[in-house]
Amino acid sequence: MHKEPHYEHRVFMIWAAFRWVPLMFLIAPAMEAPLVSAPEPTVKPIKTWVGNASWYGPGFNGRKTANGEFFDCEALTAAHPHLPFGSRSACEHASGQFELVRINDRGPYQEGREIDVSYRVARKIG
């Protein structure tokens, strides 16, 4: 036999449901995310230098780099003798073309070169 819930219980459930309605209208607008994200601050370079770059490409594809990952000539990566692995560096050509690269290898090992970039970077910036 099914027993009908008590009147007090029903009143309590209705009261509990309706007490959240005003709170939803008061609290929810304050919790909304902004419609426009804040602009990211401009990143200032720690160091800048001018020098020659060289590139390495398909002949090294698939070989392990100094940080242990496999080289991909189509990745935006570069080799530098001193920058920490994972560092970002902007390589710019005299024409103004530039590309942001991630340091994942050591080199170049040729006198007069500052950085070795992947084949993809070399194609893009000239």
N, CA, C and O atoms as a DFTB+ gen file, in Angstrom:
504 C
 N C O
     1  1       0.822      -1.159       0.000
     2  2       0.000       0.000       0.000
     3  2       0.887       1.251       0.000
     4  3       1.808       1.362       0.809
     5  1       0.607       2.185      -0.907
     6  2       1.417       3.393      -1.035
     7  2       0.837       4.496      -0.167
     8  3      -0.349       4.819      -0.236
     9  1       1.720       5.065       0.659
    10  2       1.284       6.096       1.577
    11  2       1.619       7.467       0.999
    12  3       2.735       7.663       0.517
    13  1       0.698       8.412       1.031
    14  2       0.885       9.774       0.527
    15  2       1.880      10.504       1.433
    16  3       1.803      10.381       2.656
    17  1       2.839      11.284       0.832
    18  2       3.791      12.026       1.674
    19  2       3.060      13.033       2.561
    20  3       1.979      13.520       2.230
    21  1       3.666      13.314       3.656
    22  2       3.070      14.259       4.596
    23  2       3.026      15.655       4.001
    24  3       3.838      16.014       3.148
    25  1       2.082      16.415       4.460
    26  2       1.885      17.778       3.988
    27  2       3.115      18.640       4.283
    28  3       3.520      19.447       3.446
    29  1       3.716      18.473       5.474
    30  2       4.886      19.258       5.869
    31  2       6.080      18.980       4.951
    32  3       6.836      19.881       4.588
    33  1       6.218      17.730       4.597
    34  2       7.320      17.358       3.710
    35  2       7.168      18.035       2.344
    36  3       8.138      18.540       1.779
    37  1       5.945      18.038       1.827
    38  2       5.673      18.660       0.538
    39  2       5.925      20.171       0.605
    40  3       6.509      20.737      -0.320
    41  1       5.506      20.812       1.659
    42  2       5.728      22.258       1.829
    43  2       7.225      22.551       1.913
    44  3       7.706      23.512       1.313
    45  1       7.951      21.734       2.648
    46  2       9.393      21.932       2.766
    47  2      10.074      21.818       1.399
    48  3      10.943      22.632       1.084
    49  1       9.709      20.849       0.597
    50  2      10.326      20.659      -0.718
    51  2      10.040      21.849      -1.638
    52  3      10.919      22.286      -2.381
    53  1       8.824      22.364      -1.587
    54  2       8.483      23.534      -2.404
    55  2       9.278      24.744      -1.930
    56  3       9.815      25.492      -2.748
    57  1       9.358      24.943      -0.621
    58  2      10.121      26.059      -0.060
    59  2      11.597      25.941      -0.442
    60  3      12.218      26.942      -0.798
    61  1      12.162      24.748      -0.375
    62  2      13.564      24.536      -0.712
    63  2      13.826      24.831      -2.187
    64  3      14.864      25.396      -2.531
    65  1      12.905      24.457      -3.046
    66  2      13.075      24.714      -4.478
    67  2      13.006      26.201      -4.783
    68  3      13.809      26.710      -5.565
    69  1      12.056      26.904      -4.175
    70  2      11.869      28.322      -4.489
    71  2      12.896      29.243      -3.836
    72  3      13.094      30.358      -4.317
    73  1      13.542      28.830      -2.783
    74  2      14.531      29.706      -2.149
    75  2      15.776      29.862      -3.014
    76  3      16.517      30.830      -2.842
    77  1      16.029      28.937      -3.940
    78  2      17.199      29.033      -4.807
    79  2      16.959      29.934      -6.012
    80  3      17.920      30.393      -6.630
    81  1      15.711      30.198      -6.361
    82  2      15.411      31.027      -7.525
    83  2      15.996      32.438      -7.373
    84  3      16.693      32.891      -8.281
    85  1      15.741      33.158      -6.254
    86  2      16.349      34.493      -6.136
    87  2      17.873      34.443      -6.100
    88  3      18.538      35.328      -6.637
    89  1      18.420      33.419      -5.472
    90  2      19.873      33.298      -5.419
    91  2      20.472      33.105      -6.809
    92  3      21.550      33.622      -7.100
    93  1      19.782      32.369      -7.658
    94  2      20.284      32.163      -9.022
    95  2      20.364      33.486      -9.756
    96  3      21.307      33.712     -10.514
    97  1      19.391      34.369      -9.548
    98  2      19.406      35.654     -10.238
    99  2      20.392      36.633      -9.623
   100  3      20.838      37.561     -10.299
   101  1      20.739      36.447      -8.360
   102  2      21.691      37.338      -7.705
   103  2      23.140      36.896      -7.885
   104  3      24.024      37.728      -8.089
   105  1      23.382      35.599      -7.812
   106  2      24.750      35.087      -7.840
   107  2      25.219      34.762      -9.256
   108  3      26.371      35.033      -9.597
   109  1      24.366      34.198     -10.067
   110  2      24.777      33.750     -11.398
   111  2      25.382      34.862     -12.263
   112  3      26.401      34.620     -12.909
   113  1      24.800      36.071     -12.305
   114  2      25.432      37.110     -13.137
   115  2      26.840      37.470     -12.680
   116  3      27.695      37.806     -13.499
   117  1      27.076      37.401     -11.401
   118  2      28.416      37.720     -10.895
   119  2      29.430      36.645     -11.246
   120  3      30.631      36.915     -11.253
   121  1      28.973      35.435     -11.537
   122  2      29.879      34.335     -11.833
   123  2      30.162      34.178     -13.320
   124  3      30.961      33.321     -13.699
   125  1      29.534      34.977     -14.169
   126  2      29.729      34.841     -15.608
   127  2      31.146      35.222     -16.003
   128  3      31.757      36.110     -15.409
   129  1      31.647      34.548     -16.995
   130  2      32.960      34.876     -17.538
   131  2      32.816      36.120     -18.409
   132  3      31.747      36.354     -18.973
   133  1      33.862      36.914     -18.526
   134  2      33.773      38.094     -19.386
   135  2      33.576      37.682     -20.843
   136  3      34.041      36.624     -21.268
   137  1      32.885      38.524     -21.598
   138  2      32.625      38.219     -22.997
   139  2      33.884      38.330     -23.845
   140  3      34.018      37.634     -24.851
   141  1      34.802      39.196     -23.449
   142  2      36.041      39.387     -24.186
   143  2      37.196      39.067     -23.242
   144  3      37.247      39.556     -22.114
   145  1      38.108      38.250     -23.716
   146  2      39.242      37.915     -22.861
   147  2      40.206      39.097     -22.797
   148  3      40.291      39.905     -23.722
   149  1      40.908      39.173     -21.714
   150  2      41.873      40.254     -21.538
   151  2      43.041      40.051     -22.490
   152  3      43.482      38.920     -22.694
   153  1      43.542      41.120     -23.070
   154  2      44.685      40.971     -23.976
   155  2      45.909      40.497     -23.219
   156  3      46.155      40.906     -22.085
   157  1      46.674      39.626     -23.863
   158  2      47.891      39.129     -23.228
   159  2      48.955      40.210     -23.263
   160  3      49.070      40.946     -24.243
   161  1      49.734      40.305     -22.193
   162  2      50.778      41.332     -22.191
   163  2      51.839      41.015     -23.242
   164  3      52.099      39.854     -23.557
   165  1      52.431      42.050     -23.765
   166  2      53.486      41.887     -24.754
   167  2      54.699      41.253     -24.094
   168  3      55.121      41.668     -23.015
   169  1      55.244      40.260     -24.742
   170  2      56.419      39.580     -24.208
   171  2      57.663      40.323     -24.659
   172  3      57.875      40.540     -25.853
   173  1      58.475      40.708     -23.701
   174  2      59.720      41.390     -24.033
   175  2      60.836      40.357     -24.092
   176  3      60.940      39.501     -23.213
   177  1      61.674      40.434     -25.127
   178  2      62.772      39.463     -25.205
   179  2      63.784      39.684     -24.086
   180  3      64.041      40.811     -23.663
   181  1      64.343      38.586     -23.627
   182  2      65.360      38.658     -22.591
   183  2      66.686      39.111     -23.205
   184  3      67.432      39.888     -22.609
   185  1      66.957      38.614     -24.395
   186  2      68.207      38.947     -25.066
   187  2      67.954      38.967     -26.565
   188  3      67.182      38.161     -27.084
   189  1      68.595      39.876     -27.245
   190  2      68.533      39.898     -28.708
   191  2      69.951      39.912     -29.243
   192  3      70.846      40.491     -28.627
   193  1      70.156      39.287     -30.370
   194  2      71.454      39.314     -31.015
   195  2      71.262      39.179     -32.513
   196  3      70.228      38.716     -32.993
   197  1      72.274      39.591     -33.224
   198  2      72.262      39.527     -34.681
   199  2      73.353      38.557     -35.096
   200  3      74.473      38.612     -34.589
   201  1      73.020      37.679     -36.012
   202  2      74.009      36.717     -36.471
   203  2      73.481      35.930     -37.648
   204  3      72.366      36.152     -38.120
   205  1      74.291      35.020     -38.106
   206  2      73.919      34.170     -39.240
   207  2      73.242      32.900     -38.743
   208  3      73.542      32.379     -37.669
   209  1      72.326      32.432     -39.564
   210  2      71.644      31.175     -39.261
   211  2      71.891      30.194     -40.388
   212  3      72.129      30.581     -41.532
   213  1      71.832      28.936     -40.051
   214  2      71.891      27.887     -41.061
   215  2      70.681      26.987     -40.830
   216  3      69.975      27.130     -39.831
   217  1      70.449      26.074     -41.745
   218  2      69.310      25.179     -41.593
   219  2      69.756      23.744     -41.773
   220  3      70.759      23.460     -42.427
   221  1      68.999      22.858     -41.185
   222  2      69.224      21.431     -41.404
   223  2      67.885      20.786     -41.670
   224  3      66.872      21.168     -41.084
   225  1      67.883      19.806     -42.557
   226  2      66.607      19.328     -43.055
   227  2      66.469      17.836     -43.200
   228  3      66.794      17.080     -42.284
   229  1      65.978      17.403     -44.370
   230  2      65.580      16.014     -44.588
   231  2      66.649      14.975     -44.252
   232  3      66.307      13.862     -43.851
   233  1      67.903      15.300     -44.399
   234  2      68.970      14.344     -44.083
   235  2      69.012      13.962     -42.611
   236  3      69.521      12.899     -42.255
   237  1      68.478      14.824     -41.761
   238  2      68.473      14.565     -40.313
   239  2      67.116      14.093     -39.806
   240  3      66.965      13.806     -38.618
   241  1      66.143      14.011     -40.682
   242  2      64.781      13.641     -40.289
   243  2      64.760      12.287     -39.575
   244  3      65.327      11.309     -40.064
   245  1      64.103      12.242     -38.416
   246  2      63.970      10.998     -37.660
   247  2      65.106      10.729     -36.690
   248  3      64.985       9.841     -35.847
   249  1      66.192      11.455     -36.779
   250  2      67.288      11.267     -35.822
   251  2      66.934      11.912     -34.496
   252  3      66.137      12.848     -34.440
   253  1      67.530      11.405     -33.435
   254  2      67.290      11.985     -32.116
   255  2      68.031      13.308     -31.990
   256  3      69.174      13.452     -32.424
   257  1      67.339      14.276     -31.378
   258  2      67.967      15.557     -31.094
   259  2      68.608      15.486     -29.710
   260  3      68.482      14.481     -29.010
   261  1      69.290      16.550     -29.327
   262  2      69.996      16.556     -28.047
   263  2      69.054      16.439     -26.847
   264  3      69.470      15.974     -25.785
   265  1      67.783      16.855     -26.999
   266  2      66.869      16.727     -25.866
   267  2      66.111      15.396     -25.873
   268  3      65.278      15.161     -24.997
   269  1      66.388      14.523     -26.850
   270  2      65.816      13.187     -26.865
   271  2      64.633      12.991     -27.794
   272  3      64.228      11.852     -28.030
   273  1      64.062      14.069     -28.332
   274  2      62.945      13.895     -29.264
   275  2      63.490      13.656     -30.669
   276  3      64.670      13.889     -30.935
   277  1      62.636      13.198     -31.549
   278  2      63.058      12.916     -32.915
   279  2      62.907      14.160     -33.776
   280  3      61.893      14.854     -33.712
   281  1      63.928      14.435     -34.585
   282  2      63.922      15.630     -35.422
   283  2      62.895      15.499     -36.527
   284  3      62.760      14.444     -37.146
   285  1      62.171      16.582     -36.768
   286  2      61.196      16.673     -37.846
   287  2      61.519      17.952     -38.613
   288  3      61.394      19.048     -38.066
   289  1      61.930      17.824     -39.869
   290  2      62.336      18.996     -40.641
   291  2      61.167      19.929     -40.936
   292  3      61.380      21.055     -41.385
   293  1      59.931      19.481     -40.691
   294  2      58.757      20.330     -40.910
   295  2      58.239      20.947     -39.606
   296  3      57.197      21.602     -39.608
   297  1      58.945      20.749     -38.509
   298  2      58.558      21.345     -37.228
   299  2      59.204      22.720     -37.094
   300  3      60.191      23.023     -37.765
   301  1      58.644      23.535     -36.232
   302  2      59.194      24.877     -35.989
   303  2      60.189      24.788     -34.837
   304  3      59.925      25.249     -33.727
   305  1      61.338      24.182     -35.129
   306  2      62.357      23.954     -34.107
   307  2      63.699      24.489     -34.571
   308  3      63.887      24.834     -35.738
   309  1      64.634      24.550     -33.618
   310  2      65.973      25.057     -33.931
   311  2      66.985      24.475     -32.949
   312  3      66.634      23.931     -31.902
   313  1      68.241      24.609     -33.325
   314  2      69.347      24.184     -32.470
   315  2      70.145      25.421     -32.081
   316  3      70.428      26.282     -32.914
   317  1      70.500      25.494     -30.814
   318  2      71.310      26.611     -30.320
   319  2      72.293      26.060     -29.303
   320  3      71.954      25.144     -28.554
   321  1      73.511      26.602     -29.260
   322  2      74.513      26.025     -28.366
   323  2      74.267      26.251     -26.872
   324  3      74.730      25.456     -26.053
   325  1      73.544      27.321     -26.496
   326  2      73.442      27.640     -25.071
   327  2      72.025      27.791     -24.528
   328  3      71.817      27.574     -23.334
   329  1      71.051      28.149     -25.344
   330  2      69.697      28.367     -24.836
   331  2      69.118      27.071     -24.273
   332  3      69.348      26.000     -24.835
   333  1      68.375      27.153     -23.177
   334  2      67.791      25.938     -22.599
   335  2      66.770      25.296     -23.540
   336  3      66.087      25.985     -24.298
   337  1      66.678      23.972     -23.480
   338  2      65.675      23.271     -24.284
   339  2      64.290      23.791     -23.915
   340  3      63.996      24.040     -22.746
   341  1      63.453      23.948     -24.923
   342  2      62.106      24.459     -24.707
   343  2      62.009      25.970     -24.826
   344  3      60.909      26.519     -24.892
   345  1      63.145      26.643     -24.853
   346  2      63.133      28.101     -25.019
   347  2      62.525      28.454     -26.359
   348  3      62.622      27.689     -27.318
   349  1      61.897      29.614     -26.420
   350  2      61.338      30.118     -27.673
   351  2      62.251      31.216     -28.183
   352  3      62.749      32.041     -27.417
   353  1      62.459      31.210     -29.474
   354  2      63.304      32.220     -30.096
   355  2      62.655      32.677     -31.393
   356  3      62.160      31.859     -32.168
   357  1      62.657      33.968     -31.625
   358  2      62.140      34.507     -32.879
   359  2      63.319      34.688     -33.827
   360  3      64.254      35.434     -33.537
   361  1      63.266      34.006     -34.949
   362  2      64.316      34.128     -35.962
   363  2      63.773      35.030     -37.062
   364  3      62.712      34.771     -37.631
   365  1      64.514      36.088     -37.351
   366  2      64.052      37.071     -38.324
   367  2      65.073      37.235     -39.445
   368  3      66.279      37.315     -39.209
   369  1      64.561      37.283     -40.655
   370  2      65.376      37.523     -41.846
   371  2      65.480      39.026     -42.056
   372  3      64.645      39.777     -41.552
   373  1      66.482      39.475     -42.785
   374  2      66.650      40.903     -43.072
   375  2      65.430      41.484     -43.787
   376  3      65.174      42.685     -43.697
   377  1      64.679      40.643     -44.495
   378  2      63.486      41.099     -45.211
   379  2      62.315      41.392     -44.282
   380  3      61.316      41.968     -44.714
   381  1      62.421      41.005     -43.008
   382  2      61.335      41.224     -42.049
   383  2      60.515      39.985     -41.767
   384  3      59.732      39.972     -40.816
   385  1      60.671      38.941     -42.567
   386  2      59.965      37.679     -42.310
   387  2      60.556      37.063     -41.040
   388  3      61.773      37.056     -40.851
   389  1      59.676      36.543     -40.170
   390  2      60.192      35.900     -38.957
   391  2      59.339      34.694     -38.604
   392  3      58.220      34.538     -39.093
   393  1      59.884      33.854     -37.756
   394  2      59.174      32.672     -37.265
   395  2      59.621      32.404     -35.836
   396  3      60.797      32.553     -35.501
   397  1      58.674      32.010     -35.004
   398  2      58.969      31.647     -33.625
   399  2      59.318      30.166     -33.590
   400  3      58.544      29.333     -34.063
   401  1      60.473      29.835     -33.034
   402  2      60.935      28.444     -32.994
   403  2      61.165      28.013     -31.550
   404  3      61.336      28.840     -30.654
   405  1      61.164      26.699     -31.348
   406  2      61.445      26.102     -30.034
   407  2      62.798      25.427     -30.103
   408  3      63.071      24.676     -31.039
   409  1      63.645      25.684     -29.126
   410  2      64.979      25.084     -29.090
   411  2      64.856      23.645     -28.598
   412  3      64.350      23.394     -27.504
   413  1      65.330      22.691     -29.429
   414  2      65.267      21.282     -29.034
   415  2      66.559      20.526     -29.345
   416  3      66.619      19.306     -29.198
   417  1      67.589      21.256     -29.776
   418  2      68.832      20.588     -30.155
   419  2      70.003      21.515     -29.887
   420  3      69.816      22.702     -29.620
   421  1      71.208      20.974     -29.957
   422  2      72.437      21.752     -29.802
   423  2      73.069      21.944     -31.163
   424  3      72.959      21.084     -32.037
   425  1      73.721      23.058     -31.338
   426  2      74.356      23.400     -32.599
   427  2      74.185      24.885     -32.802
   428  3      73.657      25.542     -31.904
   429  1      74.571      25.431     -33.854
   430  2      75.315      24.846     -34.970
   431  2      76.786      24.653     -34.603
   432  3      77.310      25.277     -33.680
   433  1      77.419      23.780     -35.346
   434  2      78.828      23.460     -35.078
   435  2      79.734      24.038     -36.157
   436  3      80.829      23.532     -36.400
   437  1      79.271      25.086     -36.791
   438  2      80.064      25.746     -37.826
   439  2      80.363      27.164     -37.351
   440  3      79.467      27.867     -36.885
   441  1      81.591      27.573     -37.465
   442  2      82.022      28.906     -37.036
   443  2      81.214      29.990     -37.750
   444  3      80.984      29.905     -38.957
   445  1      80.789      31.001     -37.006
   446  2      80.069      32.119     -37.585
   447  2      78.562      31.945     -37.651
   448  3      77.864      32.812     -38.176
   449  1      78.048      30.843     -37.128
   450  2      76.603      30.605     -37.126
   451  2      76.079      30.722     -35.700
   452  3      76.699      30.223     -34.761
   453  1      74.935      31.382     -35.541
   454  2      74.318      31.554     -34.221
   455  2      73.288      30.479     -33.917
   456  3      73.153      30.051     -32.771
   457  1      72.558      30.041     -34.944
   458  2      71.433      29.136     -34.729
   459  2      71.226      28.286     -35.974
   460  3      71.461      28.745     -37.091
   461  1      70.789      27.054     -35.780
   462  2      70.370      26.157     -36.868
   463  2      68.860      26.046     -36.797
   464  3      68.310      25.675     -35.759
   465  1      68.186      26.364     -37.889
   466  2      66.722      26.247     -37.906
   467  2      66.323      25.063     -38.772
   468  3      67.097      24.592     -39.605
   469  1      65.096      24.591     -38.559
   470  2      64.601      23.481     -39.374
   471  2      64.345      23.954     -40.809
   472  3      64.257      25.152     -41.078
   473  1      64.231      23.002     -41.703
   474  2      64.013      23.304     -43.119
   475  2      62.750      24.126     -43.346
   476  3      62.735      25.021     -44.191
   477  1      61.700      23.830     -42.605
   478  2      60.449      24.579     -42.737
   479  2      60.635      26.052     -42.387
   480  3      60.124      26.922     -43.093
   481  1      61.355      26.342     -41.313
   482  2      61.597      27.713     -40.911
   483  2      62.434      28.424     -41.979
   484  3      62.147      29.564     -42.343
   485  1      63.461      27.745     -42.472
   486  2      64.325      28.340     -43.494
   487  2      63.527      28.685     -44.749
   488  3      63.731      29.747     -45.337
   489  1      62.623      27.801     -45.163
   490  2      61.790      28.078     -46.345
   491  2      60.911      29.298     -46.121
   492  3      60.743      30.125     -47.018
   493  1      60.348      29.408     -44.914
   494  2      59.410      30.490     -44.668
   495  2      60.092      31.854     -44.603
   496  3      59.627      32.812     -45.221
   497  1      61.186      31.943     -43.861
   498  2      61.796      33.263     -43.670
   499  2      62.831      33.602     -44.726
   500  3      63.280      34.745     -44.808
   501  1      63.213      32.629     -45.531
   502  2      64.127      32.926     -46.631
   503  2      65.524      32.577     -46.297
   504  3      66.421      32.766     -47.119
